[in-house]
Coordinates of C-alpha atoms (C1' of nucleotides) in Angstrom, one line a residue:
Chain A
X1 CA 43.9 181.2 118.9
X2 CA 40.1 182.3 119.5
X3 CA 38.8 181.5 122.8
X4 CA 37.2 178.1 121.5
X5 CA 37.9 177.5 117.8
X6 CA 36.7 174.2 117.9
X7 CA 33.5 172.9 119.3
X8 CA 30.7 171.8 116.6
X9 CA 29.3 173.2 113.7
X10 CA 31.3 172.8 110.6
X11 CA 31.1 174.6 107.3
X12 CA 29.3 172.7 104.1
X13 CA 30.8 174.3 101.2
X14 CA 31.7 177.4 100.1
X15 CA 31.2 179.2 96.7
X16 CA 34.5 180.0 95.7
X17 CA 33.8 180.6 92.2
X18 CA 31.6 183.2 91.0
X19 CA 30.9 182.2 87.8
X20 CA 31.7 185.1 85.3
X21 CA 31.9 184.5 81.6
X22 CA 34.2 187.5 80.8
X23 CA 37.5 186.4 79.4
X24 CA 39.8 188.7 77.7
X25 CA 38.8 189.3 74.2
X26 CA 40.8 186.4 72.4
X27 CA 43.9 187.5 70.3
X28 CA 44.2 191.0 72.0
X29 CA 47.4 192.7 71.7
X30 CA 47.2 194.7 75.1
X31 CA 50.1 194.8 77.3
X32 CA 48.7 191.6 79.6
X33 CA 46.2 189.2 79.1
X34 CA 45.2 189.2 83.1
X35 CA 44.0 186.0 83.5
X36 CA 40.6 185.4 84.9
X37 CA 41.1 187.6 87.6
X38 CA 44.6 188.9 87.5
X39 CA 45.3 192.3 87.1
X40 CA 48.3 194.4 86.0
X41 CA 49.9 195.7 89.7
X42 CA 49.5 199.4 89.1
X43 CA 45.7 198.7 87.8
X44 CA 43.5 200.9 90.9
X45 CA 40.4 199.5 92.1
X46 CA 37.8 200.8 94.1
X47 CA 36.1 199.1 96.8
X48 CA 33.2 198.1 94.4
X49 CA 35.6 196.1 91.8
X50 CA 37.5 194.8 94.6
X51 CA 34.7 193.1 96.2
X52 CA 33.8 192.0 92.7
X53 CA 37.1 190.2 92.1
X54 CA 37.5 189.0 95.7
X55 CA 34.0 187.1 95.7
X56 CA 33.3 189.6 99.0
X57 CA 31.0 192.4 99.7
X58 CA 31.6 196.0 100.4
X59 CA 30.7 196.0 103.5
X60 CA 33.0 192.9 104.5
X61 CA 35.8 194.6 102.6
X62 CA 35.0 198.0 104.8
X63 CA 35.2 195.5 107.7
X64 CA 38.6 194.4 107.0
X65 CA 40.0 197.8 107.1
X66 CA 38.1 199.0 110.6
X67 CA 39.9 195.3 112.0
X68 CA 43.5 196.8 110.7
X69 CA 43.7 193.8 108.3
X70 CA 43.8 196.3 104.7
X71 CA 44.4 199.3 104.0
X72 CA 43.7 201.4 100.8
X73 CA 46.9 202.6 99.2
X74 CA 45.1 205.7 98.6
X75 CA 42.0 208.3 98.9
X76 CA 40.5 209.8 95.7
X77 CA 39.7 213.8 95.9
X78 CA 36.1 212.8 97.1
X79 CA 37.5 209.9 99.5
X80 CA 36.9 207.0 97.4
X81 CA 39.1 204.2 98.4
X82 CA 41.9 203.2 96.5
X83 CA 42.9 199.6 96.1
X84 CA 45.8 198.4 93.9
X85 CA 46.2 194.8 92.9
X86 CA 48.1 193.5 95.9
X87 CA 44.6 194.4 98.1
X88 CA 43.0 191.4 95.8
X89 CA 45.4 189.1 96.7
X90 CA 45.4 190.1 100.6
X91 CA 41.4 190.2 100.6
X92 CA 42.0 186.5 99.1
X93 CA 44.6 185.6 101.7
X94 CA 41.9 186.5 104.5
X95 CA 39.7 184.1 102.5
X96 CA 41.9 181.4 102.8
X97 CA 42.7 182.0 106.2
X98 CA 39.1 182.1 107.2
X99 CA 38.4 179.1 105.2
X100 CA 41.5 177.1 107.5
X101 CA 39.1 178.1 110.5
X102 CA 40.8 181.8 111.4
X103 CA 38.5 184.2 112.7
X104 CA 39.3 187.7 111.8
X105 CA 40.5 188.1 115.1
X106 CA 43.3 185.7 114.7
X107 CA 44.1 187.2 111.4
X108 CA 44.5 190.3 113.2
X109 CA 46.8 189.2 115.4
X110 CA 48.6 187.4 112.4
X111 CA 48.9 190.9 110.9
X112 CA 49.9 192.6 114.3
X113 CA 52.8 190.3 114.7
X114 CA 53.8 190.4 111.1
X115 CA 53.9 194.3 111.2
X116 CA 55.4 194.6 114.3
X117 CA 58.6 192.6 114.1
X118 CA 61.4 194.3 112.0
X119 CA 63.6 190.7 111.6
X120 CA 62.5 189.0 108.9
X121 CA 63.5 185.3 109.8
X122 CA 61.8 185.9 113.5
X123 CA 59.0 187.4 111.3
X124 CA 58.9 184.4 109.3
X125 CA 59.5 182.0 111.8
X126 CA 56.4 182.8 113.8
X127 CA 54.5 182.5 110.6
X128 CA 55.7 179.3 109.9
X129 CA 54.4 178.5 113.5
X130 CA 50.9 179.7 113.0
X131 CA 50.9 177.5 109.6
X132 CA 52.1 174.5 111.4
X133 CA 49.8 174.6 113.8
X134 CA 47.0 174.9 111.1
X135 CA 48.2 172.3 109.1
X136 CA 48.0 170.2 112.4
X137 CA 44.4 171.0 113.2
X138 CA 43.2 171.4 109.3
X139 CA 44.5 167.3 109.2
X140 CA 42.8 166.6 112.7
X141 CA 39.6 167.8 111.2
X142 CA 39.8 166.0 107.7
X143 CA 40.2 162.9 110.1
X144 CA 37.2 163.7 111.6
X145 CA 35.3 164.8 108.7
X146 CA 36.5 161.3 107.0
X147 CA 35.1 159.0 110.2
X148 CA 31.9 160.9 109.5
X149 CA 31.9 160.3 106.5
X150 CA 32.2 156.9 106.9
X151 CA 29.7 156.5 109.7
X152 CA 27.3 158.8 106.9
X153 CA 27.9 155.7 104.6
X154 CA 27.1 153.4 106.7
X155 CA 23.8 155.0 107.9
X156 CA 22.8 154.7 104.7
X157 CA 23.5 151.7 103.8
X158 CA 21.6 150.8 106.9
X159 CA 18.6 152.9 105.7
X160 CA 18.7 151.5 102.4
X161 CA 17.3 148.0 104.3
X162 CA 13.6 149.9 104.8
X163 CA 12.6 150.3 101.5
X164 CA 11.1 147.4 101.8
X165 CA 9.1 147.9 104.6
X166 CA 5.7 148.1 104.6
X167 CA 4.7 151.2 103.8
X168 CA 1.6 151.2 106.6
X169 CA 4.5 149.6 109.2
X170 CA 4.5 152.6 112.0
X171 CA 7.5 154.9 112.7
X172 CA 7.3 153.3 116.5
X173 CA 8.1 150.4 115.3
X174 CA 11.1 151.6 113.3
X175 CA 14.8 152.5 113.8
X176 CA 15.8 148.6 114.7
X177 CA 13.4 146.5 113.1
X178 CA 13.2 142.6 112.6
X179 CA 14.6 143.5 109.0
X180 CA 18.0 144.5 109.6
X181 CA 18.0 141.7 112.1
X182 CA 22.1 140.9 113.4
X183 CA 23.8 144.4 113.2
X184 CA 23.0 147.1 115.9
X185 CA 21.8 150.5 113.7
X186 CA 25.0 152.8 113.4
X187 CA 24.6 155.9 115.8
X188 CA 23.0 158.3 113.4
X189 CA 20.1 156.1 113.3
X190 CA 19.7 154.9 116.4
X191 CA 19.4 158.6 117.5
X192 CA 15.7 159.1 115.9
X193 CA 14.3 156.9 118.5
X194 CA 15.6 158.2 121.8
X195 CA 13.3 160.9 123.3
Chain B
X1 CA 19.0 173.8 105.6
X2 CA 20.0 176.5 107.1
X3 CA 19.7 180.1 105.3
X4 CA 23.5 180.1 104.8
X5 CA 24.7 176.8 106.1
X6 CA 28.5 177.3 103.6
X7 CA 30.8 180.5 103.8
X8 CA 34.1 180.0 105.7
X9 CA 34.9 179.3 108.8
X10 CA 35.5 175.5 109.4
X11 CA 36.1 174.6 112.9
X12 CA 38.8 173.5 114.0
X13 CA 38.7 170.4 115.7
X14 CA 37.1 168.8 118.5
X15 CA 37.5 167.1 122.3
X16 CA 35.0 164.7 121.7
X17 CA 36.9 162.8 124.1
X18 CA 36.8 163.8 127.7
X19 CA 39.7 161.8 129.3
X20 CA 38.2 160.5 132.3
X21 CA 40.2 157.6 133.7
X22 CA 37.2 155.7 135.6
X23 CA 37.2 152.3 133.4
X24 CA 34.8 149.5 135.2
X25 CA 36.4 148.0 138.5
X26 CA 38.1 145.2 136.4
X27 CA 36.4 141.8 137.3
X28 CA 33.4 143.0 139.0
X29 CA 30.6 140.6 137.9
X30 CA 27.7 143.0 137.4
X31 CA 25.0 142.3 135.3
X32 CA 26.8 144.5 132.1
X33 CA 30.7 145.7 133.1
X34 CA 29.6 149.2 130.9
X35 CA 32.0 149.8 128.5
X36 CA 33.2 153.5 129.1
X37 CA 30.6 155.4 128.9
X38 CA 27.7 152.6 128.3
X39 CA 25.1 152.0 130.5
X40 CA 22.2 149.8 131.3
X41 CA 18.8 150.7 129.4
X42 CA 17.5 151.2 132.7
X43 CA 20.3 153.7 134.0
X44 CA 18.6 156.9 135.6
X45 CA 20.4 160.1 134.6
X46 CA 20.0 163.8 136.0
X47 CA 21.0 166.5 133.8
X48 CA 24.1 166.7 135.1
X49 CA 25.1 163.4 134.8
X50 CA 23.7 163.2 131.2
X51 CA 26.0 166.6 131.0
X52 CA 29.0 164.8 131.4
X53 CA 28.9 161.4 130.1
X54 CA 28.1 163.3 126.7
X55 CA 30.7 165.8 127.1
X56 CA 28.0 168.6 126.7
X57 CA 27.1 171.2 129.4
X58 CA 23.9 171.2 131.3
X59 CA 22.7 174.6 129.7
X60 CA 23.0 172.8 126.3
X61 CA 21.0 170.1 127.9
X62 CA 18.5 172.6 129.0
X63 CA 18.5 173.8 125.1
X64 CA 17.9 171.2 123.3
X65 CA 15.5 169.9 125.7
X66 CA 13.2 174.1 124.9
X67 CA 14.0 173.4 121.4
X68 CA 12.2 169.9 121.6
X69 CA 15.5 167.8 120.8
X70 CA 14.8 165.8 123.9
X71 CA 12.5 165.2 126.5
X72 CA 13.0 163.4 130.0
X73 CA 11.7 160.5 130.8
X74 CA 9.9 161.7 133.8
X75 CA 10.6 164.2 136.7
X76 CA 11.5 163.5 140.2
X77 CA 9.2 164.9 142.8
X78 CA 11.5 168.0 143.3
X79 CA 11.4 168.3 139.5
X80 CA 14.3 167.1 138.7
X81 CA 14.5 165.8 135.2
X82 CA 14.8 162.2 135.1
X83 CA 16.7 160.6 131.9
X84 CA 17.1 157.4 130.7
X85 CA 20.2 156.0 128.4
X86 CA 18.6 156.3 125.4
X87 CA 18.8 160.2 125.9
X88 CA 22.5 159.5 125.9
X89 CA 22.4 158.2 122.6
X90 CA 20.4 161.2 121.6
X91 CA 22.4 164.0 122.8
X92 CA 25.6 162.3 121.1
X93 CA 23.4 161.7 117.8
X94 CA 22.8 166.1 117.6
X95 CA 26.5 166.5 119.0
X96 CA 27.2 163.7 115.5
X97 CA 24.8 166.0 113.2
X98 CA 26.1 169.6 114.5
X99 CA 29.5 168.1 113.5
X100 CA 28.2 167.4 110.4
X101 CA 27.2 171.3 110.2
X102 CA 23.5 170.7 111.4
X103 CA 22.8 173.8 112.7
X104 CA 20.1 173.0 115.9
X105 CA 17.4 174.4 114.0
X106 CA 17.8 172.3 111.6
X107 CA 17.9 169.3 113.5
X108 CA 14.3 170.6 114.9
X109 CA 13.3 170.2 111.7
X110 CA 15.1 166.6 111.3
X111 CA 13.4 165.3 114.6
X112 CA 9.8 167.2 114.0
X113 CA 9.7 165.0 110.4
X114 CA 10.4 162.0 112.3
X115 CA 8.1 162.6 114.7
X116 CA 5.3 163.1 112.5
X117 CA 5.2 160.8 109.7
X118 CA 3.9 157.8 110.3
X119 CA 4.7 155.8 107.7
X120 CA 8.1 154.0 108.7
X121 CA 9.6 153.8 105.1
X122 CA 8.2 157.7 104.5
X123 CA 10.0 158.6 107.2
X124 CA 13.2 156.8 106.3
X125 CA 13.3 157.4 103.2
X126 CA 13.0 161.2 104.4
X127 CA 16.0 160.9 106.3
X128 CA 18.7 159.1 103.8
X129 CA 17.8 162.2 101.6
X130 CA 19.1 164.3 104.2
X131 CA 21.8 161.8 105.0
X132 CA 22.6 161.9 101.1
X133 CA 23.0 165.5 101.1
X134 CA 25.4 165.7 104.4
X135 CA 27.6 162.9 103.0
X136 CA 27.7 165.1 99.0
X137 CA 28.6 168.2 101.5
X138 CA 31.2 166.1 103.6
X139 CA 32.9 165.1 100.8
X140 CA 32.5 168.5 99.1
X141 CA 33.9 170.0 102.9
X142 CA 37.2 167.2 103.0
X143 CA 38.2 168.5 99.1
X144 CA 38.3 171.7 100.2
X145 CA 40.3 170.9 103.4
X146 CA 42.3 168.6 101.3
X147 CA 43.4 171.2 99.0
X148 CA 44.2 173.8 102.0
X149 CA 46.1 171.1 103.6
X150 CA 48.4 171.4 100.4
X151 CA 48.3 174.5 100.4
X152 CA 49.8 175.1 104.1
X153 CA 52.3 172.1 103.4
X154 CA 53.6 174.6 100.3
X155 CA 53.9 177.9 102.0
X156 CA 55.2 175.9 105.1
X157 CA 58.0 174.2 102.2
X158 CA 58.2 178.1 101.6
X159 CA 58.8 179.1 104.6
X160 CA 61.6 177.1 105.7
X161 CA 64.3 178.5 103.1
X162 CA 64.0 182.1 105.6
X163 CA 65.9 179.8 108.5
X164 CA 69.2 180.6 106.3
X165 CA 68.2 184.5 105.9
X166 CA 70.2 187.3 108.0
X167 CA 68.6 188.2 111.2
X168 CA 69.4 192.2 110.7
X169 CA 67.4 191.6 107.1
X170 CA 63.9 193.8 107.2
X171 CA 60.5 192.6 107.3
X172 CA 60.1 195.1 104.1
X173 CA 62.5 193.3 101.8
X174 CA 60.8 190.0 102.8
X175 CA 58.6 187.8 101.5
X176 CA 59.7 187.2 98.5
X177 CA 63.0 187.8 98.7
X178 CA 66.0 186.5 96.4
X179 CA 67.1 183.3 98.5
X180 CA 63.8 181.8 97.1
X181 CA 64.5 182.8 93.6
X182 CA 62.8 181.0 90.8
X183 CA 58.9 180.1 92.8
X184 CA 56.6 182.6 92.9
X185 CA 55.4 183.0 96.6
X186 CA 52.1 180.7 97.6
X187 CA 49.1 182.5 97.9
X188 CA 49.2 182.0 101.6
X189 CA 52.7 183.4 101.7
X190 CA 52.4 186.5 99.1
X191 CA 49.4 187.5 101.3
X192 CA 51.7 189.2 104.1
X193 CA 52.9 191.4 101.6
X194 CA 50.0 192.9 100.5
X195 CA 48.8 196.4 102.8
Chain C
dG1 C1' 23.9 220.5 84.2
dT2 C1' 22.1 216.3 85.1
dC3 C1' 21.2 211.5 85.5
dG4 C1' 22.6 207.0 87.1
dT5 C1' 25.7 204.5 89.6
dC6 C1' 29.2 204.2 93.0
dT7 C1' 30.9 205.4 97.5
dC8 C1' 31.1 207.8 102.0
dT9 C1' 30.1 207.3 107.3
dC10 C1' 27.4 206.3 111.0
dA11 C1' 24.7 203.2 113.4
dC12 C1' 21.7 199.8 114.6
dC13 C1' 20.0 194.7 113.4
dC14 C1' 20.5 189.4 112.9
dA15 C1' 21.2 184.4 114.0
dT16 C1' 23.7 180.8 116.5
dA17 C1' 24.8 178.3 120.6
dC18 C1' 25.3 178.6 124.4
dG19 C1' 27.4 181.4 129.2
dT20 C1' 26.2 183.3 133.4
dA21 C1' 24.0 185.2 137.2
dA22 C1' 20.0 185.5 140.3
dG23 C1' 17.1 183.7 143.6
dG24 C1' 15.4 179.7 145.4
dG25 C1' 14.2 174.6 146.0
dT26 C1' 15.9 169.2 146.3
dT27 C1' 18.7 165.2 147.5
dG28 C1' 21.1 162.4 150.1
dT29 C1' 24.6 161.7 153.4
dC30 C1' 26.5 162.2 158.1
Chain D
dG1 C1' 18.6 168.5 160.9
dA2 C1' 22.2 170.4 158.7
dC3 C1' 25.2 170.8 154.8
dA4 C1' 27.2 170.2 150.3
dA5 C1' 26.2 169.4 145.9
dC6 C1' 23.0 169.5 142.7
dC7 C1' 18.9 171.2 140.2
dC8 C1' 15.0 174.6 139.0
dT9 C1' 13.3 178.7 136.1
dT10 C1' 13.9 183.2 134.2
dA11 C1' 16.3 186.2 131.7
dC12 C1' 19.8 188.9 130.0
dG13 C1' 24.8 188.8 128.0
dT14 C1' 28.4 187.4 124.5
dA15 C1' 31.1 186.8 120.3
dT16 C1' 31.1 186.4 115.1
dG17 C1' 30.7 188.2 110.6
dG18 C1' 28.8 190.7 108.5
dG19 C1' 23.5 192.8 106.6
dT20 C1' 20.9 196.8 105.9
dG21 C1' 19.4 201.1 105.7
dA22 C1' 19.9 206.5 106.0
dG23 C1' 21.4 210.6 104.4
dA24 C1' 24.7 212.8 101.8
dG25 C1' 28.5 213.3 98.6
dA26 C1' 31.4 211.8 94.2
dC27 C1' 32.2 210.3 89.5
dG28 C1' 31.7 210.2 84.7
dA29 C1' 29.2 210.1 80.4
dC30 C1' 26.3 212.8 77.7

DNA sequence: GTCGTCTCTCACCCATACGTAAGGGTTGTC
DNA sequence: GACAACCCTTACGTATGGGTGAGAGACGAC
């Protein structure tokens, strides 16, 4: 969907849980207990609390809006924004979108297309393409992830052989030593020695 | 390694694999028949040729060669750089580690501690840490694409039950709409909803 | 009223990993 | 020697996803 959504450079990890040790007060009798980080659907939230509960800044929320991808359901007097609790779960929907490799461009367009078409099963139906196509490349990239994992593993194992070594044997010398004698170092080693 | 090396974004999915369809002229009795994209250790390469054999473009070459990734072997007398095979192996090796989300800077960093310990276990030993930490990350990265694989498999599950719905029905009374009574929607579904 | 804490809207800044164009030599093949 | 195809260096451009103020107003508790 982006010009080049592939090429190189994968993500490490992401946070996804800001730790927050505020439960609900055990054994209160309000209305809802809103669960970690649920919220009753009329509760209003400005921009500040949303960002909060999303894990997000401010400024990435104001982001969002300039790209058309959320909109406050409201203005206070002094033009506060006004979220209500479906905002929470669209910010997290960008999340996870981002997270399955979407740039906010192709969210965008996601959004265009969703607004724009008045039947609901054509609606849905090009959704269902978008998603299919993810789940296609989010696999293709767990393979890949998986052989480099593997080839990680076996670096290591590799590696493990030169704790051995003398410790005054040169770095020259290294990378395919006498030690490791039969097997050809794996790819990620071998790669320290070329110049 | 990088100031921010998580936060979203995952990539998609790579070429890695040019399809060229020039195998070795079957028979020939050369000195090695070069498996695909092998070569002899004595191979000379220009940039261009090093360019495509490793699927990267000769500006990256050019790149990683400023940023002290790689060297040539030598220049021709038109200055022309002149590589050998081993830079093959190299320019795969960062193509390996920016897969593993190395960012280039910090493979500088990678390649600068190789090249200046001396000690050949030092240096090793330097270098499974860092191999340690990718393969923690990896594994951390394939969870989390594990779990969005699920995800999409759900909401594409979901999805499916709007083939049945009335073409005339309206984008607004969709999404979670009484054919799929008793689930809730999946996050990745309920977020069209939200404005 | 007044303080502290949000929030408002510009508007420019950052890093990454190259792309791309300019202007000009080099190689090697016919 | 002429030509195509390749390479050289320099240098600015590009897309992404926000960060970071600045200057000014809003909110709410006391």
């Amino acid at each position: 969907m982006s010009h080049d959504p592939f090429h190189h450079h994968l993500p490490i990890a992401a946070p996804l849980a800001g730790h927050r040790g505020d439960a609900a007060p055990s054994g209160a009798v309000l209305p809802e207990p809103l669960a970690d980080g649920e919220l009753g659907s009329d509760e209003v939230l400005q921009v500040g609390d949303l960002a909060k509960r999303s894990g997000k800044t401010v400024r990435a929320i104001h982001l969002y809006e300039e790209l058309g991808l959320l909109r406050p359901n409201a203005r206070s007097k002094g033009r506060f924004r006004l979220f209500g609790g479906d905002a929470l779960v669209r910010v997290r929907w960008i999340g996870k979108l981002q997270d399955l490799g979407l740039s906010l461009g192709d969210i965008q367009a996601v959004v265009r297309e969703w607004e724009q078409s008045s039947s609901a099963p054509g609606a849905m139906s090009k959704m269902r393409e978008v998603y299919r196509q993810k789940l296609a490349s989010t696999r293709e990239q767990i393979r890949r992830l998986t052989a480099l994992e593997a080839e990680l593993a076996d670096s290591l194992a590799y590696l493990e052989t030169c704790d051995v070594c003398d410790p005054a044997r040169l770095v020259s010398a290294c990378t395919c030593c006498d030690r490791h004698e039969p097997q050809a170092p794996p790819e990620l080693v071998s790669g320290f020695r070329a110049s």
